[in-house]
XYZ file of C-alpha atoms in Angstrom:
755
model
C 61.775 -6.185 -40.741
C 62.850 -9.815 -40.382
C 64.972 -11.411 -43.102
C 65.895 -15.087 -43.302
C 69.268 -16.235 -44.673
C 70.769 -19.618 -45.535
C 74.242 -20.049 -43.982
C 76.872 -22.548 -45.165
C 80.070 -23.853 -43.565
C 78.942 -24.047 -39.918
C 80.010 -27.190 -38.055
C 79.521 -26.425 -34.357
C 77.882 -24.027 -31.930
C 81.084 -21.984 -31.815
C 80.634 -21.469 -35.587
C 77.061 -20.235 -35.142
C 78.236 -17.999 -32.283
C 80.940 -16.581 -34.553
C 78.393 -15.809 -37.293
C 76.053 -14.247 -34.732
C 78.846 -12.106 -33.293
C 79.933 -10.879 -36.739
C 76.405 -10.007 -37.922
C 75.571 -8.177 -34.684
C 78.364 -5.729 -35.513
C 76.500 -4.582 -38.659
C 74.875 -1.153 -38.010
C 71.084 -1.409 -38.032
C 70.887 -5.085 -36.997
C 68.470 -5.328 -34.060
C 68.753 -9.061 -33.362
C 70.297 -12.229 -34.820
C 69.249 -15.853 -34.386
C 71.498 -18.488 -36.014
C 70.376 -22.130 -36.247
C 73.093 -24.777 -36.598
C 70.581 -27.547 -37.336
C 68.776 -25.799 -40.206
C 71.868 -23.869 -41.380
C 69.780 -20.725 -41.342
C 69.777 -17.294 -39.744
C 66.956 -14.871 -38.972
C 67.975 -11.217 -38.715
C 65.822 -8.281 -37.563
C 66.889 -5.342 -39.730
C 66.137 -1.666 -39.273
C 64.834 0.371 -42.210
C 67.472 0.946 -44.887
C 69.808 -1.926 -43.967
C 70.601 -4.057 -47.023
C 70.791 -7.862 -46.996
C 74.163 -7.625 -48.782
C 75.695 -6.005 -45.674
C 74.644 -9.025 -43.594
C 75.971 -11.462 -46.203
C 79.340 -9.661 -46.250
C 79.535 -9.874 -42.442
C 78.942 -13.638 -42.597
C 81.622 -14.044 -45.292
C 84.031 -11.974 -43.222
C 83.543 -14.500 -40.405
C 84.586 -17.270 -42.809
C 81.196 -18.668 -43.831
C 78.800 -18.396 -46.779
C 75.341 -16.790 -46.784
C 72.469 -16.079 -49.154
C 68.941 -14.705 -48.806
C 66.481 -17.538 -48.169
C 63.995 -17.982 -51.015
C 60.626 -19.729 -50.802
C 60.406 -20.020 -54.616
C 56.844 -18.878 -54.909
C 55.388 -20.953 -52.140
C 55.831 -24.308 -53.813
C 55.666 -27.097 -51.294
C 58.103 -29.104 -53.378
C 60.578 -26.226 -53.244
C 61.016 -26.732 -49.512
C 60.624 -30.500 -49.631
C 64.239 -31.097 -50.652
C 66.427 -31.940 -47.705
C 68.693 -28.883 -47.175
C 71.453 -31.249 -46.013
C 71.565 -33.271 -49.250
C 74.199 -31.127 -50.986
C 76.312 -30.988 -47.839
C 76.017 -34.765 -47.463
C 77.006 -35.363 -51.086
C 80.087 -33.122 -50.783
C 81.037 -34.724 -47.462
C 80.720 -38.222 -48.919
C 83.154 -37.282 -51.711
C 85.616 -35.935 -49.152
C 85.261 -39.067 -47.046
C 85.813 -41.457 -49.974
C 88.938 -39.556 -51.107
C 90.251 -39.373 -47.525
C 89.811 -43.100 -46.881
C 91.274 -43.992 -50.313
C 94.529 -42.206 -49.417
C 94.552 -42.931 -45.669
C 94.645 -46.731 -46.134
C 97.919 -46.783 -48.147
C 99.303 -44.019 -45.901
C 98.719 -46.098 -42.768
C 100.174 -49.145 -44.551
C 103.352 -47.260 -45.435
C 103.673 -45.610 -41.999
C 102.974 -48.662 -39.834
C 103.281 -51.725 -42.099
C 106.874 -52.449 -41.208
C 106.121 -52.148 -37.468
C 103.385 -54.825 -37.589
C 105.247 -57.180 -39.913
C 103.467 -56.406 -43.185
C 105.451 -56.587 -46.447
C 106.642 -53.090 -47.394
C 108.678 -52.273 -50.557
C 112.409 -52.332 -49.807
C 112.901 -48.788 -51.136
C 110.719 -47.557 -48.240
C 112.514 -49.400 -45.426
C 115.691 -48.765 -43.494
C 117.378 -45.493 -42.491
C 119.017 -45.186 -45.935
C 115.525 -44.787 -47.476
C 114.215 -42.466 -44.771
C 113.646 -39.519 -47.146
C 111.680 -41.699 -49.633
C 109.666 -43.130 -46.717
C 108.834 -39.641 -45.432
C 108.066 -38.132 -48.853
C 105.687 -41.010 -49.687
C 103.745 -40.283 -46.484
C 103.676 -36.569 -47.246
C 102.438 -37.169 -50.815
C 99.666 -39.521 -49.600
C 98.564 -37.057 -46.901
C 98.408 -34.031 -49.267
C 95.158 -35.077 -51.085
C 93.505 -35.669 -47.685
C 94.540 -32.200 -46.521
C 93.364 -30.687 -49.830
C 89.844 -32.193 -49.922
C 89.370 -31.237 -46.246
C 90.818 -27.732 -46.671
C 87.623 -26.119 -45.349
C 88.768 -27.010 -41.822
C 91.879 -24.884 -42.370
C 90.247 -21.942 -44.200
C 87.385 -21.583 -41.716
C 89.442 -22.524 -38.661
C 92.276 -20.064 -39.197
C 89.911 -17.288 -40.305
C 87.924 -17.753 -37.084
C 91.189 -17.670 -35.142
C 92.201 -14.441 -36.884
C 88.841 -12.888 -35.949
C 89.386 -14.015 -32.339
C 86.335 -16.292 -32.470
C 87.983 -19.745 -32.520
C 85.705 -22.711 -33.165
C 85.855 -26.469 -33.633
C 87.514 -26.054 -37.033
C 90.219 -23.946 -35.364
C 91.116 -26.833 -33.046
C 91.212 -29.303 -35.951
C 93.212 -26.889 -38.131
C 95.813 -26.224 -35.409
C 96.135 -29.944 -34.575
C 96.424 -31.125 -38.206
C 98.765 -28.257 -39.183
C 101.026 -29.035 -36.225
C 101.164 -32.698 -37.319
C 102.012 -31.883 -40.948
C 104.466 -29.128 -39.989
C 106.275 -31.482 -37.612
C 106.432 -34.116 -40.395
C 108.064 -31.614 -42.784
C 110.430 -30.563 -39.993
C 111.290 -34.263 -39.571
C 112.170 -34.590 -43.292
C 114.671 -31.733 -43.003
C 116.173 -33.248 -39.836
C 116.519 -36.708 -41.460
C 118.097 -35.080 -44.538
C 120.556 -33.335 -42.274
C 121.254 -36.585 -40.402
C 121.890 -38.577 -43.604
C 124.127 -35.818 -44.973
C 126.214 -35.667 -41.798
C 126.217 -39.369 -40.976
C 124.075 -38.865 -37.865
C 121.960 -42.073 -38.009
C 120.728 -41.510 -34.448
C 118.928 -38.378 -35.637
C 117.480 -40.322 -38.611
C 116.180 -43.103 -36.300
C 114.719 -40.492 -33.953
C 112.424 -39.059 -36.627
C 111.880 -42.140 -38.807
C 108.755 -43.340 -36.969
C 107.660 -40.010 -35.480
C 106.687 -38.070 -38.594
C 102.977 -37.522 -37.707
C 101.811 -37.235 -41.354
C 99.487 -40.181 -40.712
C 98.270 -38.549 -37.492
C 97.224 -35.328 -39.273
C 95.593 -37.286 -42.117
C 93.809 -39.633 -39.682
C 92.488 -36.675 -37.665
C 90.973 -35.095 -40.801
C 89.547 -38.422 -42.042
C 88.028 -39.459 -38.706
C 86.541 -36.008 -38.122
C 85.033 -36.105 -41.630
C 83.659 -39.611 -40.973
C 82.067 -38.384 -37.758
C 80.625 -35.302 -39.495
C 79.285 -37.478 -42.339
C 77.492 -39.844 -39.939
C 76.273 -36.856 -37.954
C 74.939 -35.090 -41.086
C 73.150 -38.257 -42.176
C 71.532 -38.449 -38.755
C 70.638 -34.749 -38.910
C 68.849 -35.505 -42.180
C 66.741 -38.108 -40.399
C 65.585 -35.598 -37.800
C 63.391 -33.809 -40.364
C 61.778 -36.971 -41.760
C 58.454 -36.234 -40.050
C 58.091 -32.976 -41.966
C 59.378 -34.472 -45.207
C 56.627 -37.097 -45.018
C 54.068 -34.272 -44.930
C 55.718 -32.519 -47.852
C 55.820 -35.675 -49.948
C 52.038 -36.039 -49.586
C 51.365 -32.779 -51.409
C 50.373 -33.429 -55.048
C 52.385 -31.664 -57.744
C 49.327 -30.999 -59.942
C 45.612 -30.241 -59.536
C 42.540 -30.931 -61.692
C 40.527 -27.699 -62.074
C 37.426 -26.565 -63.975
C 38.034 -23.563 -66.226
C 35.795 -22.418 -69.059
C 33.736 -25.598 -68.849
C 36.817 -27.786 -69.271
C 38.800 -29.970 -66.892
C 42.460 -28.914 -66.887
C 45.442 -30.422 -65.070
C 47.629 -27.564 -63.846
C 50.725 -27.280 -61.673
C 49.903 -26.826 -57.995
C 51.342 -23.299 -57.904
C 48.972 -22.253 -60.740
C 45.820 -22.922 -58.681
C 44.224 -19.596 -57.720
C 41.622 -18.665 -55.119
C 38.143 -19.290 -56.511
C 39.128 -22.197 -58.764
C 36.795 -25.215 -58.656
C 39.052 -28.213 -58.012
C 38.080 -31.830 -58.731
C 39.315 -34.639 -56.473
C 38.938 -38.257 -57.591
C 39.099 -41.340 -55.334
C 42.615 -42.098 -54.098
C 43.925 -38.626 -54.943
C 45.276 -35.992 -52.540
C 43.572 -32.664 -51.954
C 45.909 -30.092 -53.564
C 44.912 -26.892 -51.674
C 42.524 -25.808 -48.896
C 38.895 -25.055 -49.680
C 35.184 -25.804 -49.203
C 33.247 -28.639 -50.910
C 30.636 -27.367 -53.398
C 29.387 -30.731 -54.686
C 29.792 -34.421 -53.895
C 30.842 -36.187 -50.700
C 33.582 -38.518 -49.523
C 35.630 -39.684 -46.564
C 39.091 -38.143 -46.192
C 42.182 -39.582 -44.551
C 43.593 -36.681 -42.509
C 46.070 -38.778 -40.509
C 49.147 -37.105 -42.004
C 48.092 -33.722 -40.638
C 46.097 -34.549 -37.526
C 47.395 -37.968 -36.495
C 43.765 -39.182 -36.470
C 43.649 -42.626 -38.114
C 39.855 -42.759 -38.729
C 38.771 -41.163 -42.063
C 36.470 -38.137 -41.692
C 33.217 -37.852 -43.644
C 32.975 -34.669 -45.730
C 30.033 -33.232 -47.659
C 28.882 -29.938 -49.229
C 29.908 -26.969 -47.067
C 32.693 -28.820 -45.235
C 36.299 -27.640 -45.291
C 39.019 -29.765 -46.891
C 42.747 -29.464 -46.209
C 45.699 -29.764 -48.583
C 47.589 -33.100 -48.461
C 44.627 -35.067 -47.059
C 43.702 -38.151 -49.114
C 40.316 -38.779 -50.727
C 39.383 -42.371 -49.872
C 36.223 -43.260 -51.797
C 33.901 -40.615 -53.268
C 34.271 -37.872 -55.874
C 33.813 -34.212 -54.987
C 34.474 -30.685 -56.148
C 35.611 -27.864 -53.922
C 36.317 -24.168 -54.245
C 39.940 -23.191 -53.594
C 40.222 -20.730 -50.679
C 43.861 -21.004 -49.543
C 46.681 -21.627 -52.002
C 50.495 -21.513 -52.007
C 51.989 -20.433 -48.686
C 48.503 -19.973 -47.163
C 47.529 -23.668 -47.166
C 47.466 -25.573 -43.911
C 50.310 -27.823 -45.079
C 52.557 -24.891 -46.044
C 51.860 -23.203 -42.711
C 52.644 -26.396 -40.787
C 55.949 -26.683 -42.643
C 56.731 -23.017 -42.003
C 55.856 -23.252 -38.300
C 58.062 -26.276 -37.763
C 60.931 -24.724 -39.752
C 60.619 -21.554 -37.676
C 60.616 -23.598 -34.462
C 63.789 -25.390 -35.553
C 65.424 -22.050 -36.370
C 64.799 -20.661 -32.884
C 66.898 -21.370 -29.816
C 65.709 -22.741 -26.514
C 67.240 -21.038 -23.444
C 69.090 -24.270 -22.675
C 70.714 -24.090 -26.154
C 71.922 -20.554 -25.482
C 73.716 -21.944 -22.424
C 75.541 -24.441 -24.661
C 76.509 -21.598 -27.039
C 77.960 -19.570 -24.179
C 79.943 -22.567 -22.946
C 81.326 -23.224 -26.458
C 82.296 -19.570 -26.944
C 84.656 -19.675 -23.928
C 85.499 -23.374 -24.126
C 87.500 -23.246 -27.382
C 89.932 -20.477 -26.301
C 90.414 -22.306 -22.985
C 91.233 -25.533 -24.868
C 93.830 -23.767 -27.044
C 95.407 -22.324 -23.906
C 95.385 -25.793 -22.248
C 97.005 -27.306 -25.337
C 99.846 -24.750 -25.242
C 100.215 -25.276 -21.508
C 100.348 -29.075 -21.992
C 103.097 -28.738 -24.594
C 105.322 -26.566 -22.401
C 104.605 -28.632 -19.274
C 105.999 -31.779 -20.948
C 108.737 -30.069 -22.942
C 110.121 -28.059 -20.019
C 110.195 -31.146 -17.782
C 112.794 -32.785 -20.028
C 110.669 -34.672 -22.536
C 111.260 -34.536 -26.299
C 109.663 -31.980 -28.595
C 107.607 -34.628 -30.463
C 106.463 -36.220 -27.168
C 105.163 -32.866 -25.888
C 103.633 -32.042 -29.286
C 101.730 -35.338 -29.332
C 99.988 -34.534 -26.028
C 99.239 -30.956 -27.162
C 97.610 -32.154 -30.423
C 95.579 -34.790 -28.534
C 94.171 -32.120 -26.192
C 93.127 -29.999 -29.191
C 91.425 -32.851 -31.024
C 89.518 -34.505 -28.169
C 88.197 -31.167 -26.936
C 86.281 -30.197 -30.082
C 82.877 -28.976 -28.783
C 80.984 -30.393 -31.753
C 78.775 -32.654 -29.628
C 78.037 -29.749 -27.285
C 76.683 -27.670 -30.175
C 74.485 -30.533 -31.388
C 73.090 -31.503 -27.981
C 70.086 -29.167 -28.085
C 69.176 -28.462 -31.749
C 68.929 -32.104 -32.851
C 66.612 -32.914 -29.932
C 64.499 -29.807 -30.637
C 64.208 -30.737 -34.317
C 63.168 -34.318 -33.593
C 60.782 -33.122 -30.853
C 59.007 -30.592 -33.081
C 58.860 -33.158 -35.880
C 57.232 -35.718 -33.587
C 54.817 -33.024 -32.438
C 53.806 -32.302 -36.036
C 53.189 -36.009 -36.637
C 50.843 -36.030 -33.639
C 48.924 -32.915 -34.699
C 50.832 -30.611 -32.312
C 52.549 -27.589 -33.840
C 55.216 -26.026 -31.637
C 56.017 -22.523 -32.869
C 59.291 -22.018 -30.988
C 61.995 -24.029 -29.251
C 61.466 -21.858 -26.174
C 57.810 -22.944 -25.918
C 58.838 -26.602 -26.169
C 61.304 -26.106 -23.328
C 59.007 -24.084 -21.029
C 56.148 -26.582 -21.431
C 58.027 -29.212 -19.400
C 58.068 -26.981 -16.299
C 54.381 -25.940 -16.391
C 52.652 -26.678 -13.076
C 49.258 -25.053 -13.712
C 47.003 -25.460 -16.740
C 44.254 -22.872 -17.251
C 41.448 -24.140 -19.487
C 38.821 -22.147 -21.323
C 35.527 -24.075 -21.123
C 33.630 -23.444 -24.346
C 35.267 -25.117 -27.317
C 38.166 -26.420 -25.230
C 36.667 -28.639 -22.542
C 33.265 -28.722 -24.258
C 32.239 -29.086 -27.900
C 31.429 -25.376 -28.159
C 27.882 -25.855 -29.435
C 24.773 -26.993 -27.557
C 23.233 -30.422 -28.187
C 20.180 -32.228 -26.878
C 21.093 -34.357 -23.863
C 17.730 -35.420 -22.355
C 14.110 -35.746 -23.531
C 11.748 -36.284 -20.565
C 7.987 -36.980 -20.702
C 5.413 -38.346 -18.220
C 3.430 -40.709 -20.453
C 0.991 -38.330 -22.226
C 3.346 -38.133 -25.207
C 6.334 -40.201 -26.387
C 9.875 -38.815 -26.459
C 9.854 -38.932 -30.291
C 6.550 -37.030 -30.454
C 7.827 -34.400 -27.999
C 11.024 -33.958 -30.008
C 9.002 -33.593 -33.225
C 6.780 -30.913 -31.663
C 9.773 -29.178 -30.119
C 11.846 -29.147 -33.329
C 8.865 -27.962 -35.422
C 8.067 -24.909 -33.278
C 11.753 -24.121 -32.700
C 12.592 -24.245 -36.416
C 11.785 -20.546 -37.067
C 13.848 -19.472 -34.024
C 17.474 -18.373 -34.373
C 18.412 -19.179 -30.776
C 21.377 -21.615 -30.374
C 19.302 -23.848 -28.079
C 16.618 -24.047 -30.757
C 19.245 -25.030 -33.333
C 20.321 -27.905 -31.093
C 16.782 -29.330 -30.958
C 16.279 -28.959 -34.723
C 19.666 -30.598 -35.368
C 18.695 -33.571 -33.164
C 15.471 -34.054 -35.160
C 17.484 -33.997 -38.390
C 19.787 -36.704 -37.045
C 16.710 -38.879 -36.409
C 15.484 -38.035 -39.960
C 12.236 -36.537 -38.714
C 10.003 -34.590 -41.103
C 9.107 -31.366 -39.310
C 5.547 -30.049 -39.303
C 4.673 -26.570 -40.586
C 3.982 -23.949 -37.896
C 1.650 -20.967 -37.886
C 1.435 -17.753 -35.878
C 5.013 -18.066 -34.572
C 5.650 -15.573 -31.785
C 8.758 -14.921 -29.697
C 8.171 -14.064 -26.032
C 11.168 -11.946 -25.022
C 13.315 -13.486 -22.296
C 11.006 -16.453 -21.788
C 10.462 -18.507 -24.965
C 8.209 -18.905 -27.996
C 4.608 -19.749 -28.968
C 3.214 -21.212 -32.202
C 0.419 -23.316 -33.712
C 0.874 -26.768 -35.276
C -2.100 -28.090 -37.255
C -4.296 -25.513 -35.494
C -3.241 -26.528 -31.996
C -1.314 -24.043 -29.775
C 2.082 -24.913 -28.237
C 4.571 -23.027 -26.098
C 8.260 -23.623 -25.341
C 10.533 -21.849 -22.913
C 11.749 -21.491 -19.355
C 9.922 -21.871 -16.040
C 8.961 -18.183 -16.100
C 6.948 -18.751 -19.293
C 5.075 -21.665 -17.720
C 4.130 -19.458 -14.741
C 3.139 -16.612 -17.060
C 0.752 -18.992 -18.861
C -0.419 -20.403 -15.482
C 0.507 -23.948 -16.447
C 1.042 -26.375 -13.579
C 4.578 -27.777 -13.704
C 4.209 -30.516 -11.073
C 6.895 -33.230 -11.000
C 8.702 -31.594 -13.912
C 10.058 -28.992 -11.449
C 12.264 -31.609 -9.748
C 13.505 -32.881 -13.137
C 14.328 -29.319 -14.216
C 16.283 -28.672 -11.001
C 18.216 -31.917 -11.434
C 19.106 -31.075 -15.016
C 20.168 -27.543 -14.052
C 22.429 -28.920 -11.316
C 24.072 -31.079 -14.002
C 24.924 -27.955 -15.982
C 22.138 -28.429 -18.549
C 19.481 -25.964 -19.697
C 15.922 -27.403 -19.333
C 13.321 -26.180 -21.838
C 9.629 -26.759 -20.970
C 7.157 -27.666 -23.726
C 3.398 -27.334 -23.197
C 0.057 -26.977 -25.001
C -1.524 -24.173 -22.896
C -3.143 -26.802 -20.640
C -0.276 -28.850 -19.279
C 3.452 -29.464 -19.557
C 4.147 -32.126 -22.183
C 7.787 -32.599 -21.225
C 11.274 -31.201 -20.969
C 14.049 -31.152 -23.548
C 17.452 -30.474 -21.956
C 20.192 -28.835 -23.957
C 23.835 -28.444 -22.974
C 27.250 -27.723 -24.362
C 28.517 -31.261 -23.780
C 31.980 -32.172 -22.596
C 34.310 -33.526 -25.288
C 34.954 -37.245 -25.063
C 38.635 -36.868 -24.117
C 38.353 -33.902 -21.717
C 37.939 -36.015 -18.554
C 40.838 -38.259 -19.573
C 43.050 -35.232 -20.309
C 42.285 -33.564 -16.973
C 42.981 -36.821 -15.122
C 46.353 -37.076 -16.918
C 47.245 -33.479 -16.023
C 46.512 -34.178 -12.355
C 48.503 -37.433 -12.462
C 51.448 -35.416 -13.822
C 51.272 -33.066 -10.826
C 49.714 -30.187 -12.768
C 46.918 -28.091 -11.217
C 43.872 -27.567 -13.455
C 41.872 -24.306 -13.446
C 38.773 -23.743 -15.614
C 37.722 -20.259 -16.751
C 34.176 -19.760 -18.029
C 31.638 -17.045 -18.620
C 28.848 -19.422 -17.508
C 26.972 -19.016 -14.246
C 28.400 -20.586 -11.108
C 25.888 -23.449 -10.999
C 26.731 -24.642 -14.522
C 30.454 -24.192 -13.882
C 30.242 -26.160 -10.636
C 28.425 -28.988 -12.432
C 31.245 -29.236 -14.988
C 33.844 -29.081 -12.194
C 32.265 -31.999 -10.329
C 31.804 -34.002 -13.527
C 35.454 -33.666 -14.523
C 37.159 -33.421 -11.136
C 38.708 -30.022 -11.871
C 40.680 -28.442 -9.006
C 39.403 -24.889 -9.346
C 36.764 -23.041 -11.382
C 36.455 -19.305 -11.978
C 32.932 -18.617 -13.330
C 31.218 -15.589 -14.874
C 34.521 -14.339 -16.311
C 34.361 -11.912 -19.232
C 36.779 -12.609 -22.139
C 38.791 -9.478 -21.343
C 39.208 -10.594 -17.703
C 40.777 -13.977 -18.537
C 44.181 -12.340 -18.948
C 43.897 -10.926 -15.400
C 43.152 -14.386 -14.012
C 46.215 -15.850 -15.740
C 48.357 -13.003 -14.378
C 46.948 -13.551 -10.867
C 47.939 -17.246 -10.973
C 51.415 -16.341 -12.258
C 51.880 -13.841 -9.430
C 51.283 -16.716 -7.010
C 54.478 -18.297 -8.392
C 52.942 -20.726 -10.864
C 54.231 -21.542 -14.358
C 51.055 -21.323 -16.452
C 49.928 -22.882 -19.726
C 46.707 -21.299 -21.019
C 44.639 -23.489 -23.336
C 41.928 -21.763 -25.357
C 40.474 -21.250 -28.819
C 42.940 -18.536 -29.811
C 40.370 -15.849 -30.638
C 38.621 -14.376 -27.587
C 41.334 -15.963 -25.453
C 44.168 -14.164 -27.291
C 45.168 -11.817 -24.414
C 45.263 -14.721 -21.933
C 47.210 -16.909 -24.374
C 49.778 -14.145 -24.792
C 50.038 -13.500 -21.039
C 50.594 -17.183 -20.150
C 54.079 -18.703 -20.011
C 52.912 -20.994 -22.821
C 49.797 -20.284 -24.897
C 48.157 -23.382 -26.380
C 45.481 -22.885 -29.051
C 42.780 -25.443 -29.631
C 42.486 -24.697 -33.352
C 40.435 -26.078 -36.224
C 42.590 -27.986 -38.697
C 42.431 -25.269 -41.369
C 43.286 -22.348 -39.083
C 46.596 -23.293 -37.553
C 48.511 -20.041 -37.674
C 47.072 -18.480 -34.538
C 49.415 -15.635 -33.772
C 48.781 -15.411 -30.042
C 49.595 -19.065 -29.263
C 52.965 -20.782 -28.844
C 51.566 -24.260 -29.505
C 48.644 -25.183 -31.796
C 46.614 -28.394 -31.435
C 45.259 -29.154 -34.913
C 42.715 -31.777 -33.804
C 41.089 -29.545 -31.157
C 41.604 -32.440 -28.745
C 42.530 -31.551 -25.161
C 44.388 -34.847 -24.821
C 46.934 -33.451 -27.295
C 47.810 -30.786 -24.707
C 48.814 -33.640 -22.387
C 50.891 -35.082 -25.222
C 52.559 -31.655 -25.652
C 53.663 -31.715 -21.996
C 54.879 -35.311 -22.318
C 56.783 -34.452 -25.511
C 58.346 -31.405 -23.861
C 59.454 -33.454 -20.852
C 60.883 -36.189 -23.094
C 62.738 -33.615 -25.227
C 64.248 -31.752 -22.253
C 65.299 -35.055 -20.666
C 66.983 -35.978 -23.948
C 68.736 -32.580 -24.165
C 70.064 -32.925 -20.617
C 71.401 -36.402 -21.446
C 73.079 -34.969 -24.551
C 74.615 -32.034 -22.688
C 75.865 -34.319 -19.922
C 77.479 -36.660 -22.439
C 78.936 -33.868 -24.582
C 80.272 -31.621 -21.822
C 81.449 -34.167 -19.275
C 82.941 -36.305 -22.031
C 85.208 -33.362 -22.934
C 85.934 -32.546 -19.299
C 86.917 -36.149 -18.561
C 88.805 -36.561 -21.835
C 91.066 -33.504 -21.490
C 93.056 -34.746 -18.435
C 93.635 -38.103 -20.147
C 94.658 -36.361 -23.402
C 97.013 -34.009 -21.527
C 98.809 -36.989 -19.966
C 97.783 -36.447 -16.325
C 97.767 -40.238 -15.801
C 100.875 -40.992 -17.887
C 103.475 -40.790 -15.123
C 101.426 -42.704 -12.522
C 99.512 -45.256 -14.649
C 101.218 -45.101 -18.040
C 97.975 -44.085 -19.780
C 98.569 -42.215 -23.014
C 96.031 -41.326 -25.724
C 97.239 -40.929 -29.310
C 95.900 -38.028 -31.451
C 94.289 -40.545 -33.834
C 92.347 -42.205 -31.027
C 91.315 -38.762 -29.757
C 89.916 -37.888 -33.215
C 87.943 -41.150 -33.297
C 86.626 -40.608 -29.766
C 85.570 -37.026 -30.537
C 83.658 -38.175 -33.643
C 81.965 -40.952 -31.662
C 80.718 -38.419 -29.093
C 79.000 -36.367 -31.824
C 77.409 -39.421 -33.410
C 76.270 -40.610 -29.967
C 74.539 -37.282 -29.243
C 72.686 -37.301 -32.568
C 71.740 -40.978 -32.183
C 70.450 -40.342 -28.669
C 68.308 -37.460 -29.968
C 66.884 -39.754 -32.655
C 65.486 -41.951 -29.884
C 62.792 -39.284 -29.573
C 61.393 -40.625 -32.846
C 60.138 -43.556 -30.762
C 58.052 -41.174 -28.612
C 54.483 -42.437 -28.203
C 51.778 -40.295 -26.560
C 50.072 -41.714 -23.468
C 46.443 -42.286 -24.495
C 45.085 -44.714 -21.880
């Protein structure tokens, strides 16, 4: 059983690793997945394990936890930004910190830069007043930011040090040294040792500890604000959902809350209003703006029998529909859930960052101690050595390292959702960038999935319209898909079909019927030969059509062939463009189809596909995918998610071409809402852009720390005189985190290649 929890207090990947480590120790916990970006945790629990045991384990690690609640499936319940409370609390801390840091810095450094400072705070005789004023001003800053100390030292006690541990050690060392300085100055004044007073007068470090806490909080505040922006794409979807619905009950129109709509309710939608839940139109017609869900800007015409999706907007007409999916079952709710789940999972590249952070923090603490003793034992003063040690601690905080992957994943999945691409896991988003072979199902993926009339050919004895009218009239009683295509074409041309008599189906060959007392037949070449009807020039036309992947149907009147109507499952308008893009990206394209080899070859030539495997049964598609994988290829299988389920599961990444109302296809890793193959190309582009962004973030975060540590430790001090103060280190560390988040937000400018 999987249980989701909300976790509070995490600030870096070392924090999430600490939570994960603590929860894994609980008996009966099979697996743990902690997400820093969504502040959530998914735990696989064995039978009998209580959620309270997991919550206690999280609290023992120094963090807060509670069972995640969906609140009855309300869309508005999840629409609130989960970072809002954290942001509000952080803003309060920041305002208080800045309010006290400004006078603290004025008191500590005003005299040095020539600013007017009260006389009772200047000179060695007022050293104790000067020091106590700094201590008093720094205490509120330490108090409002006490979470760094409580979490940091608790993590240290549990031998899972994190970013807060580094901050807590650095700030505590600064404050402790300041208090030590007060005692030393008191001793100096009492014993007339003014040299000792001068020594500590401007090396108290209260302002350093306060500045570290303030700058870190500023960085975290900016970072949290940016994190809030990463989920804007999903929030836009949520905001579209109406809070109420107009339903018919007992002959009356009632406005009810969205969560009170039940399956079977008849819902009324007026012009300009949003569709509240999923269902099927029972009366009326309109055009619906589905751009929020599918990314398609052109409104879609809807009439009786058509499906409507929650959060789409009714443009013009009025219609009624029967509610079929409500609450958590609506398309919108499922999209939100899928994207939330994707953000809560970890890409393999993120797990690498977690492992680095887990060992990085203890190494930094060791380096800090080593730095202190290296300077102190080589004859430098205690405060000089302490300054370098604190700087190493502060600049090394692996906050940016922990943010490098999750912020990019969140923005990437959000951009995918805006473009009608639902990525169900961070791992799928990562793997997609390395795919080098795309396996395509033909029917419903490359083609429309239903036959349509493509050609109407006559030789002058009858017009094309007359042939189509005859063909549609005698095919009307038939249930064959090819017959449906001909009848549908006649409907499009608004033809009035003629009544037929003595309809007869000739097994395996075609049909026969009478129209207005005259006999007609329709079928394949075998039927024409059976009836001894001379085909003549129509044979060449039939062969040509067959070579193009079309099915030619002969129509005659027992004396001669009147003409041919060709029917085919036509290629979707964007399939050729998508396949060309795949090839331009260096990806091999393989088509799987159950059709005969001649039809498959015709499609291959038409679209320029590299390889076709024809006459494949649905159960054999999985074997074909496995065969390609065994050749060393990274495979993405693109299919309809039903008969292709085994192949989708077998592939490295399964991509489902799904209808807009059926997006939760279990076997697929990525779902394309619009059923447009070009969106699969966009998925690859998005994956490549996201991974490139993650690598940039990791490079900046990791190498920034690696390069900063030698400078902080004073490696260049003796040769070049370079020395970094703890305050500057705190500012630099915060900037690195903000840079990583800002760089990830560049993904919001991602635009799919459509030309």
